mmCIF file of C-alpha atoms in Angstrom:
data_model
loop_
_atom_site.group_PDB
_atom_site.id
_atom_site.type_symbol
_atom_site.label_atom_id
_atom_site.label_comp_id
_atom_site.label_asym_id
_atom_site.label_seq_id
_atom_site.Cartn_x
_atom_site.Cartn_y
_atom_site.Cartn_z
ATOM 1 C CA UNK A 29 -6.090 29.167 -5.137
ATOM 2 C CA UNK A 30 -2.386 28.218 -5.023
ATOM 3 C CA UNK A 31 -1.449 31.814 -4.155
ATOM 4 C CA UNK A 32 -3.663 31.774 -1.069
ATOM 5 C CA UNK A 33 -2.399 28.660 0.658
ATOM 6 C CA UNK A 34 0.853 27.607 2.268
ATOM 7 C CA UNK A 35 1.690 24.068 1.211
ATOM 8 C CA UNK A 36 3.275 20.985 2.730
ATOM 9 C CA UNK A 37 5.062 18.598 0.364
ATOM 10 C CA UNK A 38 5.483 15.060 1.678
ATOM 11 C CA UNK A 39 7.910 12.453 0.374
ATOM 12 C CA UNK A 40 6.447 9.199 1.694
ATOM 13 C CA UNK A 41 8.373 6.111 2.757
ATOM 14 C CA UNK A 42 7.329 3.010 4.668
ATOM 15 C CA UNK A 43 8.388 4.046 8.170
ATOM 16 C CA UNK A 44 8.862 7.808 7.837
ATOM 17 C CA UNK A 45 8.235 10.822 5.640
ATOM 18 C CA UNK A 46 10.156 13.972 4.730
ATOM 19 C CA UNK A 47 8.175 17.213 4.964
ATOM 20 C CA UNK A 48 8.837 20.504 3.184
ATOM 21 C CA UNK A 49 6.712 23.565 4.000
ATOM 22 C CA UNK A 50 6.393 26.545 1.664
ATOM 23 C CA UNK A 51 4.682 29.909 2.121
ATOM 24 C CA UNK A 52 1.846 31.021 -0.219
ATOM 25 C CA UNK A 53 4.501 32.814 -2.268
ATOM 26 C CA UNK A 54 6.544 29.630 -2.688
ATOM 27 C CA UNK A 55 9.307 30.508 -0.227
ATOM 28 C CA UNK A 56 10.626 27.965 2.262
ATOM 29 C CA UNK A 57 8.807 28.471 5.561
ATOM 30 C CA UNK A 58 11.052 26.259 7.676
ATOM 31 C CA UNK A 59 13.804 23.729 7.187
ATOM 32 C CA UNK A 60 12.624 20.404 5.764
ATOM 33 C CA UNK A 61 12.340 17.682 8.383
ATOM 34 C CA UNK A 62 11.851 13.965 8.821
ATOM 35 C CA UNK A 63 9.165 12.344 10.983
ATOM 36 C CA UNK A 64 8.265 8.725 11.600
ATOM 37 C CA UNK A 65 4.822 7.450 10.639
ATOM 38 C CA UNK A 66 3.819 6.599 14.192
ATOM 39 C CA UNK A 67 1.740 8.541 16.718
ATOM 40 C CA UNK A 68 4.669 10.505 18.141
ATOM 41 C CA UNK A 69 5.992 11.348 14.697
ATOM 42 C CA UNK A 70 2.644 12.489 13.325
ATOM 43 C CA UNK A 71 1.907 14.500 16.480
ATOM 44 C CA UNK A 72 5.227 16.270 15.893
ATOM 45 C CA UNK A 73 4.222 16.996 12.286
ATOM 46 C CA UNK A 74 0.924 18.511 13.449
ATOM 47 C CA UNK A 75 2.777 20.777 15.889
ATOM 48 C CA UNK A 76 5.003 22.018 13.057
ATOM 49 C CA UNK A 77 1.995 22.586 10.817
ATOM 50 C CA UNK A 78 0.297 24.568 13.612
ATOM 51 C CA UNK A 79 3.093 27.107 13.234
ATOM 52 C CA UNK A 80 2.115 27.485 9.576
ATOM 53 C CA UNK A 81 -1.568 27.885 10.448
ATOM 54 C CA UNK A 82 -0.788 30.610 12.985
ATOM 55 C CA UNK A 83 1.500 32.422 10.546
ATOM 56 C CA UNK A 84 -0.984 32.492 7.648
ATOM 57 C CA UNK A 85 -4.286 32.041 9.466
ATOM 58 C CA UNK A 86 -5.247 28.943 7.459
ATOM 59 C CA UNK A 87 -4.470 25.281 7.099
ATOM 60 C CA UNK A 88 -1.822 24.480 4.475
ATOM 61 C CA UNK A 89 -2.531 22.292 1.477
ATOM 62 C CA UNK A 90 -0.972 18.837 1.594
ATOM 63 C CA UNK A 91 0.723 17.462 -1.549
ATOM 64 C CA UNK A 92 2.131 13.945 -1.909
ATOM 65 C CA UNK A 93 2.587 11.217 -4.475
ATOM 66 C CA UNK A 94 0.459 8.101 -4.593
ATOM 67 C CA UNK A 95 2.642 5.272 -3.285
ATOM 68 C CA UNK A 96 0.067 2.589 -2.550
ATOM 69 C CA UNK A 97 -0.962 1.796 1.005
ATOM 70 C CA UNK A 98 1.904 3.823 2.484
ATOM 71 C CA UNK A 99 0.537 7.077 1.086
ATOM 72 C CA UNK A 100 -3.083 6.077 1.793
ATOM 73 C CA UNK A 101 -2.418 6.089 5.530
ATOM 74 C CA UNK A 102 -0.960 9.595 5.338
ATOM 75 C CA UNK A 103 -3.764 10.850 3.087
ATOM 76 C CA UNK A 104 -6.480 9.729 5.471
ATOM 77 C CA UNK A 105 -4.588 11.044 8.489
ATOM 78 C CA UNK A 106 -4.672 14.572 7.069
ATOM 79 C CA UNK A 107 -8.129 14.311 5.480
ATOM 80 C CA UNK A 108 -9.617 13.309 8.817
ATOM 81 C CA UNK A 109 -8.154 16.491 10.313
ATOM 82 C CA UNK A 110 -9.686 18.833 7.775
ATOM 83 C CA UNK A 111 -6.735 19.451 5.450
ATOM 84 C CA UNK A 112 -7.015 19.837 1.697
ATOM 85 C CA UNK A 113 -5.015 16.905 0.319
ATOM 86 C CA UNK A 114 -3.716 16.581 -3.234
ATOM 87 C CA UNK A 115 -2.625 13.060 -4.196
ATOM 88 C CA UNK A 116 -0.537 13.075 -7.365
ATOM 89 C CA UNK A 117 -0.029 10.285 -9.865
ATOM 90 C CA UNK A 118 3.741 9.558 -9.851
ATOM 91 C CA UNK A 119 3.824 9.580 -13.664
ATOM 92 C CA UNK A 120 2.636 13.179 -13.648
ATOM 93 C CA UNK A 121 4.923 14.375 -10.875
ATOM 94 C CA UNK A 122 7.953 12.624 -12.347
ATOM 95 C CA UNK A 123 7.375 14.149 -15.782
ATOM 96 C CA UNK A 124 7.202 17.625 -14.281
ATOM 97 C CA UNK A 125 10.146 17.177 -11.923
ATOM 98 C CA UNK A 126 12.317 15.699 -14.657
ATOM 99 C CA UNK A 127 11.962 18.931 -16.613
ATOM 100 C CA UNK A 128 13.534 20.832 -13.727
ATOM 101 C CA UNK A 129 17.287 21.104 -13.291
ATOM 102 C CA UNK A 130 18.146 18.875 -10.327
ATOM 103 C CA UNK A 131 21.679 19.100 -8.998
ATOM 104 C CA UNK A 132 20.950 16.686 -6.172
ATOM 105 C CA UNK A 133 18.488 13.860 -5.504
ATOM 106 C CA UNK A 134 17.397 13.555 -1.889
ATOM 107 C CA UNK A 135 14.163 12.901 -0.029
ATOM 108 C CA UNK A 136 14.209 16.489 1.238
ATOM 109 C CA UNK A 137 14.485 17.811 -2.306
ATOM 110 C CA UNK A 138 11.677 15.523 -3.465
ATOM 111 C CA UNK A 139 9.408 16.783 -0.681
ATOM 112 C CA UNK A 140 10.088 20.399 -1.662
ATOM 113 C CA UNK A 141 9.532 19.722 -5.356
ATOM 114 C CA UNK A 142 6.221 18.056 -4.581
ATOM 115 C CA UNK A 143 5.222 21.159 -2.651
ATOM 116 C CA UNK A 144 6.204 23.371 -5.602
ATOM 117 C CA UNK A 145 3.960 21.373 -7.941
ATOM 118 C CA UNK A 146 1.071 23.061 -6.143
ATOM 119 C CA UNK A 147 2.169 26.364 -7.698
ATOM 120 C CA UNK A 148 3.071 24.981 -11.123
ATOM 121 C CA UNK A 149 -0.224 23.478 -12.236
ATOM 122 C CA UNK A 150 -3.823 22.964 -11.114
ATOM 123 C CA UNK A 151 -4.161 19.877 -8.927
ATOM 124 C CA UNK A 152 -7.287 17.908 -8.138
ATOM 125 C CA UNK A 153 -8.162 17.684 -4.474
ATOM 126 C CA UNK A 154 -8.475 14.191 -3.048
ATOM 127 C CA UNK A 155 -12.115 13.271 -2.396
ATOM 128 C CA UNK A 156 -12.310 12.059 1.188
ATOM 129 C CA UNK A 157 -14.051 8.747 1.702
ATOM 130 C CA UNK A 158 -15.828 7.487 4.777
ATOM 131 C CA UNK A 159 -13.583 5.226 6.824
ATOM 132 C CA UNK A 160 -15.819 2.193 6.338
ATOM 133 C CA UNK A 161 -15.836 2.695 2.538
ATOM 134 C CA UNK A 162 -12.070 3.012 2.500
ATOM 135 C CA UNK A 163 -11.681 -0.132 4.624
ATOM 136 C CA UNK A 164 -14.116 -2.074 2.433
ATOM 137 C CA UNK A 165 -12.304 -1.011 -0.725
ATOM 138 C CA UNK A 166 -8.935 -1.997 0.760
ATOM 139 C CA UNK A 167 -10.199 -5.405 1.879
ATOM 140 C CA UNK A 168 -11.892 -5.991 -1.486
ATOM 141 C CA UNK A 169 -8.657 -5.299 -3.354
ATOM 142 C CA UNK A 170 -6.816 -7.692 -1.032
ATOM 143 C CA UNK A 171 -9.462 -10.390 -1.573
ATOM 144 C CA UNK A 172 -9.216 -10.088 -5.362
ATOM 145 C CA UNK A 173 -5.419 -10.224 -5.235
ATOM 146 C CA UNK A 174 -5.421 -13.300 -2.976
ATOM 147 C CA UNK A 175 -7.981 -14.992 -5.218
ATOM 148 C CA UNK A 176 -5.801 -14.398 -8.271
ATOM 149 C CA UNK A 177 -2.729 -15.693 -6.442
ATOM 150 C CA UNK A 178 -4.651 -18.810 -5.364
ATOM 151 C CA UNK A 179 -5.652 -19.588 -8.955
ATOM 152 C CA UNK A 180 -2.047 -19.175 -10.083
ATOM 153 C CA UNK A 181 -0.746 -21.472 -7.352
ATOM 154 C CA UNK A 182 -3.391 -24.131 -8.097
ATOM 155 C CA UNK A 183 -2.467 -24.078 -11.788
ATOM 156 C CA UNK A 184 1.217 -24.438 -10.916
ATOM 157 C CA UNK A 185 0.498 -27.295 -8.505
ATOM 158 C CA UNK A 186 -1.670 -29.091 -11.055
ATOM 159 C CA UNK A 187 1.019 -28.790 -13.722
ATOM 160 C CA UNK A 188 3.650 -30.169 -11.324
ATOM 161 C CA UNK A 189 1.453 -33.112 -10.241
ATOM 162 C CA UNK A 190 0.600 -33.965 -13.867
ATOM 163 C CA UNK A 191 4.319 -34.189 -14.636
ATOM 164 C CA UNK A 192 5.202 -36.313 -11.610
ATOM 165 C CA UNK A 193 2.007 -38.419 -11.357
ATOM 166 C CA UNK A 194 0.148 -38.255 -14.692
ATOM 167 C CA UNK A 195 -2.658 -40.545 -13.553
ATOM 168 C CA UNK A 196 -3.343 -38.612 -10.360
ATOM 169 C CA UNK A 197 -5.751 -36.140 -11.943
ATOM 170 C CA UNK A 198 -7.927 -39.007 -13.176
ATOM 171 C CA UNK A 199 -8.810 -39.656 -9.544
ATOM 172 C CA UNK A 200 -8.654 -36.079 -8.261
ATOM 173 C CA UNK A 201 -9.784 -33.678 -10.946
ATOM 174 C CA UNK A 202 -9.289 -30.882 -8.425
ATOM 175 C CA UNK A 203 -5.717 -31.305 -7.233
ATOM 176 C CA UNK A 204 -6.201 -28.514 -4.700
ATOM 177 C CA UNK A 205 -9.157 -30.114 -2.920
ATOM 178 C CA UNK A 206 -8.737 -30.725 0.801
ATOM 179 C CA UNK A 207 -8.556 -34.513 0.400
ATOM 180 C CA UNK A 208 -6.051 -34.299 -2.452
ATOM 181 C CA UNK A 209 -3.792 -31.907 -0.583
ATOM 182 C CA UNK A 210 -3.860 -34.140 2.489
ATOM 183 C CA UNK A 211 -2.684 -37.093 0.392
ATOM 184 C CA UNK A 212 -0.012 -35.090 -1.416
ATOM 185 C CA UNK A 213 1.402 -33.884 1.880
ATOM 186 C CA UNK A 214 1.698 -37.417 3.243
ATOM 187 C CA UNK A 215 2.667 -39.151 -0.021
ATOM 188 C CA UNK A 216 4.711 -36.711 -2.035
ATOM 189 C CA UNK A 217 5.932 -39.106 -4.720
ATOM 190 C CA UNK A 218 4.353 -41.763 -6.972
ATOM 191 C CA UNK A 219 6.411 -44.468 -5.270
ATOM 192 C CA UNK A 220 5.249 -43.429 -1.781
ATOM 193 C CA UNK A 221 1.639 -43.436 -2.883
ATOM 194 C CA UNK A 222 1.910 -46.796 -4.634
ATOM 195 C CA UNK A 223 3.626 -48.444 -1.670
ATOM 196 C CA UNK A 224 1.171 -47.110 0.903
ATOM 197 C CA UNK A 225 -1.333 -49.723 2.158
ATOM 198 C CA UNK A 226 -4.782 -49.159 0.736
ATOM 199 C CA UNK A 227 -6.309 -49.333 4.211
ATOM 200 C CA UNK A 228 -4.009 -46.549 5.341
ATOM 201 C CA UNK A 229 -5.070 -44.309 2.467
ATOM 202 C CA UNK A 230 -8.765 -45.036 3.050
ATOM 203 C CA UNK A 231 -8.354 -44.416 6.767
ATOM 204 C CA UNK A 232 -6.592 -41.117 6.156
ATOM 205 C CA UNK A 233 -9.346 -39.935 3.824
ATOM 206 C CA UNK A 234 -12.058 -41.058 6.239
ATOM 207 C CA UNK A 235 -10.415 -39.392 9.246
ATOM 208 C CA UNK A 236 -9.877 -36.196 7.305
ATOM 209 C CA UNK A 237 -13.519 -36.002 6.225
ATOM 210 C CA UNK A 238 -14.667 -36.600 9.816
ATOM 211 C CA UNK A 239 -12.417 -33.796 11.058
ATOM 212 C CA UNK A 240 -13.687 -31.466 8.356
#
């Protein structure tokens, strides 16, 4: 299949990408170029790729490394427009590229080498997902990550409070509860908490619960 398709290699960055386009025989089709990852930049990329389609009467294959959410945006942009996309594990691409003699290291060179991987070994085509599935998966990953970060922060807060106010956790077993956090914000030291009038503390707790 690699001998039948032109190929576009993409070196992905946060705000822009470098693109290298090769013919089905592995020759450079046009000079590598840079385009920003906004509407104008991607429209420009599509116009350049149209030249490839007209020249070879078929859409080129798209090859890029997996770089987290930066590459995911580019993958779905091309998948939604009917391109065959090949998303490569960086460990695989790096091991192959490191075996090649590289006199220079630039984004343009990386884009071209990614394109050449299409001719060097069989690649697995990216399986396009429905947009809602992709969004759900992205949000689920974010929720899990935030949950893990929250647990870590609560553990760190509890450890700090136990050092500064050892008796505090006898009253508030959950240091991160809303009431506990409200008190810690207002009385951030044992002395401040001990010197605060009891009525003031009770009033603060009562007001907070009413607001909640």
